[in-house]
Amino acid sequence: MKPQHGSRLRNFHQAKWDEEVIFELSNPGERGIHYPQVERAISDAVGDGVSEIPASMRRESPPALPEVGQMRVLKHFLRLSQQNLGADLNIDVGQGTCTIKYSPKINEKIAGSAKARDIHPHQDESTVQGALRIMYELDLFFREISGMDRFSLQPSSGSHAILTMAAVIHKYHEVRGEADTRDELITTIFSHPSDAAAAAAKGYRITTLYPDEQGMPDLEALKAAVSERTAGLFITNPEDIGIFNPHIAEFTRVVHEVGGVCGYDQANANGIMGITRAREADFDLCFFNLHKTFSAPHGCGGPASGALGATKEMADYLPVPLVGFDGGKYYLDYDVPHTIGKARTFYGAFPVILKAYAWIMSMGAEGLKEAARIAVLNNNYLFKHITEIAGATSPYKGGKRRIEQVRYSWEELYNETGVDTHDVTLRLADFGFHLWQSHHPFVVPQPFTIEPTESYSKEELDEYLDGLRHVVHEARTEPDTVKRAPHNSVVHKIDESVYDDPDKWAITWRAYLKKHGREAAKIRG
Amino acid sequence: MKKLGLIVNPVAGMGGAVGLKGTDGADTLERARELGAVPHAQERTTTALTNLTGIADDIELLTYGSTMGEAVAAACGLRATLVGSPSHPDTTAQDTVAAARAMHAAGVELLLFAGGDGTARDICGAVGTDVVALGIPAGVKIHSAVFAANPTAAGQVAAAVIAGNINRAVEAEVMDIDEEDYRREVLSARLYGYLRIPDARRLLQGLKAGSPRSDAAMQMAIASELVERMADDRYYIVGPGTTCRPFMERLGLDHTLLGVDVIRAGRQIGKDVSEQEILSIVDDSPCTLVVTPVGGQGFLLGRGNQQISPDVIRQVSKENISVVATAEKLCSLRGKPLLVDTGDEDTDTYLSGYYRVITGYHENTIYRVSPPT
């Protein structure tokens, strides 16, 4: 039966396999593949091998790995994959700030081709000239897009790029004998949370600025924050609420005046690509997430890439090696005077680099600008229709248009019906939609953040809008249906009060057994 | 079966509808009635209880007689056991106190009460933090942090507790507003005490902040920062509020939750001190004031910590004030500044400006402080 509101909505039901954790599937002695016993003549000649290892170095018991046959492993992971709701399945505009766009499958083929797959970072430079050329040219593309003077493709994620920026800034101050006194890094509450987190991981004290009434980071607060202890500023623009700060050059000026370094978090540059550059706002460093703006798929902790750019002065501190070209051949350039060293082993996540390169080559300069333009238009199409839904609002900036995303609020809906943003999120899952609330803390009350990028058609955007309208209608007419959601999903509501309880959380199986006991797990044998 | 207690203050909220800013005391109630006020507490309690009718079989409902719970439970079709009854149809604060004590003795897992700040104060006085309680907002004054965002949310939290989905409780502030002053447009709030409420931030605070790290975890981080910054040659004047408590606990010292303590070199020099005691202890020596906003309005000074007077502030000086607050608390202010209302205009002006509010370990937020407008 189709829901009354929004004929485009699907009768979706997520697959549920009631699948156990792979450790719980384990049966003692079960193997993926059984190998034959070693032949007698061989063991007679060389022994069993193991007894050659000194007793003190031998394990007393085998590692507690799951023992599961190959066919059951295959089924296990296929079942789990069916319980997923990935970007290639749903209309993933509800994952605001993450810039979910289409990752052309031909680029996967290119990255998976033998030419790309079978090269090894230990090969001599002369045998990987093609790969080095791609890295070098991608550096040139990013210079053009950002106005910076040199890029390192080494960092393996956006947060890793931020950590590398923090290391570069630390080194810069160290060379000037100021690393010990400049221990504060400034960011804003609507910048990516990793700007604070990764800088804190480098050892910086974090100072956070809150927005003014218009949603802009408060310039007066910045002036109160800067001092001789300021190491730098990490800031996103447009910030995660989708508002572009036109006074950004004033921010970099204030920080420069006290000797700080400015890093531009352009993880998501999707609304400004080809429109405005880090150079014009006088940033010293910037980075792009190739798995956001430049179409490589999000790895969910898997392979990613945060390309880190620097001005000529700051390029002296970038990680080594960079990729150079002497007019005849491409080479790994270790001649970086004040380099921070390596940010990771080898040179970067090459398959991701290759996918971004392929995407840029297929789009061309005009295409990049066009992608940004369409992303902004799509966003403002949703903005127009979402703000017409009674109960949804767009705090700040008096309803004016936004760049590539918007942080909306369900506060009015909540006050009227008691249905909150979390309830709406769970109910939307019943129609195969994902809606993400937003980064914490919730400065915007009852938030939800939507970013459509350039990839989705009007029909898909309308389907998503129908989902929102339908759930809002239900909130008014049958709120219990919303509050008891999800009804068609694999996992129901869970107790949130233990999220931050170190006695309860477990991110490994071993920790789970330790904290919850073996009886909590269904262990065989 | 879980035991759920229910206390309704039947006259809560009546003063508000007729502009009396509260219903504390028999005279005010009489005046409210004269002005045509009608009770709303029953109706708000009904809204909350509606969320429990589906799980009635899992609940052993304990309540008080007549309008203090019996009537509304019956109206919702919920079976209830009475632990007592009001002595007179015109119920008083004493009835609330007696009811709360009876519920405590009966061992309720959660005590739901419908009322306002006055009711919360009575419950707090009767059972303190021995019982997990939650307010259904029905009163005129809701300055305490012990109420759900609305009656529906109160019912949902109760249902979650009954279902075993919320297993943790946290302390929340009970504020005491003087109604007489309030009617004269003077807001003189003080921190009365704390009740333990179910840890269901999403429903209690309407997702004001929704930090993945709880206030308790962040308070511990703030304590680490303060301890790291301490110098042995300074006095530390530590204000009231739960945010300051882990700092004192970290030092192995008793914290006066509702008052001001003075410490130096890891020792407690003064406990629950008055303004004069602070001044005589500090006596022109270097000192730091550790203070946190109290209550929901963001008052940093002048509400609940009046011992920290203009004279004390002059002694400390502005640059030695360490403001501490969790990000959740700052977010709940919705962009409004922290407020100072010391009773002295010059002091308030002196205190105005941007502060580095300590929000965690090596974390701070630049936040504005100003007098109320």
CSV table of N, CA, C and O in Angstrom, one decimal, chain B residues 8-11 39-47 66-73 76 114 138:
chain,number,residue,atom,x,y,z
B,8,VAL,N,0.6,14.6,41.6
B,8,VAL,CA,0.2,15.8,40.8
B,8,VAL,C,-0.1,16.9,41.8
B,8,VAL,O,-0.7,16.7,42.8
B,9,ASN,N,0.5,18.1,41.5
B,9,ASN,CA,0.2,19.3,42.3
B,9,ASN,C,-1.0,19.9,41.5
B,9,ASN,O,-0.8,20.5,40.5
B,10,PRO,N,-2.2,19.7,42.1
B,10,PRO,CA,-3.4,20.0,41.3
B,10,PRO,C,-3.5,21.5,41.0
B,10,PRO,O,-4.2,21.9,40.0
B,11,VAL,N,-2.9,22.4,41.8
B,11,VAL,CA,-3.1,23.8,41.5
B,11,VAL,C,-1.9,24.4,40.8
B,11,VAL,O,-1.9,25.6,40.5
B,39,PRO,N,-7.5,24.8,36.8
B,39,PRO,CA,-6.3,23.9,36.9
B,39,PRO,C,-6.0,23.2,35.5
B,39,PRO,O,-6.9,22.9,34.8
B,40,HIS,N,-4.7,23.1,35.2
B,40,HIS,CA,-4.3,22.4,34.0
B,40,HIS,C,-3.5,21.2,34.3
B,40,HIS,O,-3.1,20.5,33.4
B,41,ALA,N,-3.1,21.0,35.6
B,41,ALA,CA,-2.1,20.0,35.9
B,41,ALA,C,-2.7,18.6,35.5
B,41,ALA,O,-2.0,17.7,35.0
B,42,GLN,N,-4.0,18.4,35.7
B,42,GLN,CA,-4.6,17.1,35.4
B,42,GLN,C,-4.5,16.8,33.9
B,42,GLN,O,-4.1,15.7,33.5
B,43,GLU,N,-4.8,17.8,33.1
B,43,GLU,CA,-4.8,17.6,31.7
B,43,GLU,C,-3.3,17.3,31.2
B,43,GLU,O,-3.1,16.5,30.4
B,44,ARG,N,-2.4,18.0,31.8
B,44,ARG,CA,-1.0,17.8,31.3
B,44,ARG,C,-0.5,16.4,31.8
B,44,ARG,O,0.2,15.8,31.1
B,45,THR,N,-0.9,16.0,33.0
B,45,THR,CA,-0.6,14.7,33.4
B,45,THR,C,-1.2,13.6,32.5
B,45,THR,O,-0.6,12.6,32.2
B,46,THR,N,-2.4,13.9,32.1
B,46,THR,CA,-3.1,12.9,31.2
B,46,THR,C,-2.3,12.7,30.0
B,46,THR,O,-2.1,11.6,29.5
B,47,THR,N,-1.8,13.9,29.4
B,47,THR,CA,-1.0,13.8,28.2
B,47,THR,C,0.2,12.9,28.4
B,47,THR,O,0.6,12.1,27.5
B,66,SER,N,-7.2,11.4,45.5
B,66,SER,CA,-8.0,12.5,44.9
B,66,SER,C,-7.3,13.2,43.8
B,66,SER,O,-6.7,12.5,42.9
B,67,THR,N,-7.2,14.5,43.9
B,67,THR,CA,-6.6,15.3,42.7
B,67,THR,C,-5.1,15.2,42.6
B,67,THR,O,-4.5,15.7,41.7
B,68,MET,N,-4.5,14.5,43.6
B,68,MET,CA,-3.0,14.4,43.5
B,68,MET,C,-2.5,13.2,42.7
B,68,MET,O,-1.3,12.8,42.8
B,69,GLY,N,-3.4,12.6,42.0
B,69,GLY,CA,-3.0,11.5,41.1
B,69,GLY,C,-4.0,10.4,40.9
B,69,GLY,O,-4.2,9.9,39.8
B,70,GLU,N,-4.8,10.2,41.9
B,70,GLU,CA,-5.8,9.1,41.8
B,70,GLU,C,-6.8,9.4,40.7
B,70,GLU,O,-7.0,8.5,39.8
B,71,ALA,N,-7.3,10.6,40.6
B,71,ALA,CA,-8.3,10.9,39.6
B,71,ALA,C,-7.8,10.8,38.2
B,71,ALA,O,-8.4,10.2,37.3
B,72,VAL,N,-6.6,11.3,38.0
B,72,VAL,CA,-6.0,11.3,36.6
B,72,VAL,C,-5.7,9.9,36.2
B,72,VAL,O,-5.9,9.5,35.0
B,73,ALA,N,-5.2,9.1,37.1
B,73,ALA,CA,-4.9,7.7,36.8
B,73,ALA,C,-6.1,7.0,36.4
B,73,ALA,O,-6.1,6.2,35.4
B,76,CYS,N,-7.3,7.8,33.0
B,76,CYS,CA,-6.5,7.2,31.9
B,76,CYS,C,-6.6,5.7,31.9
B,76,CYS,O,-6.0,5.0,31.1
B,114,ALA,N,3.8,16.2,38.5
B,114,ALA,CA,3.4,17.3,37.7
B,114,ALA,C,3.3,18.6,38.5
B,114,ALA,O,2.7,18.6,39.6
B,138,ALA,N,4.1,21.6,34.4
B,138,ALA,CA,2.7,22.1,34.5
B,138,ALA,C,2.6,23.4,35.3
B,138,ALA,O,1.5,24.0,35.4
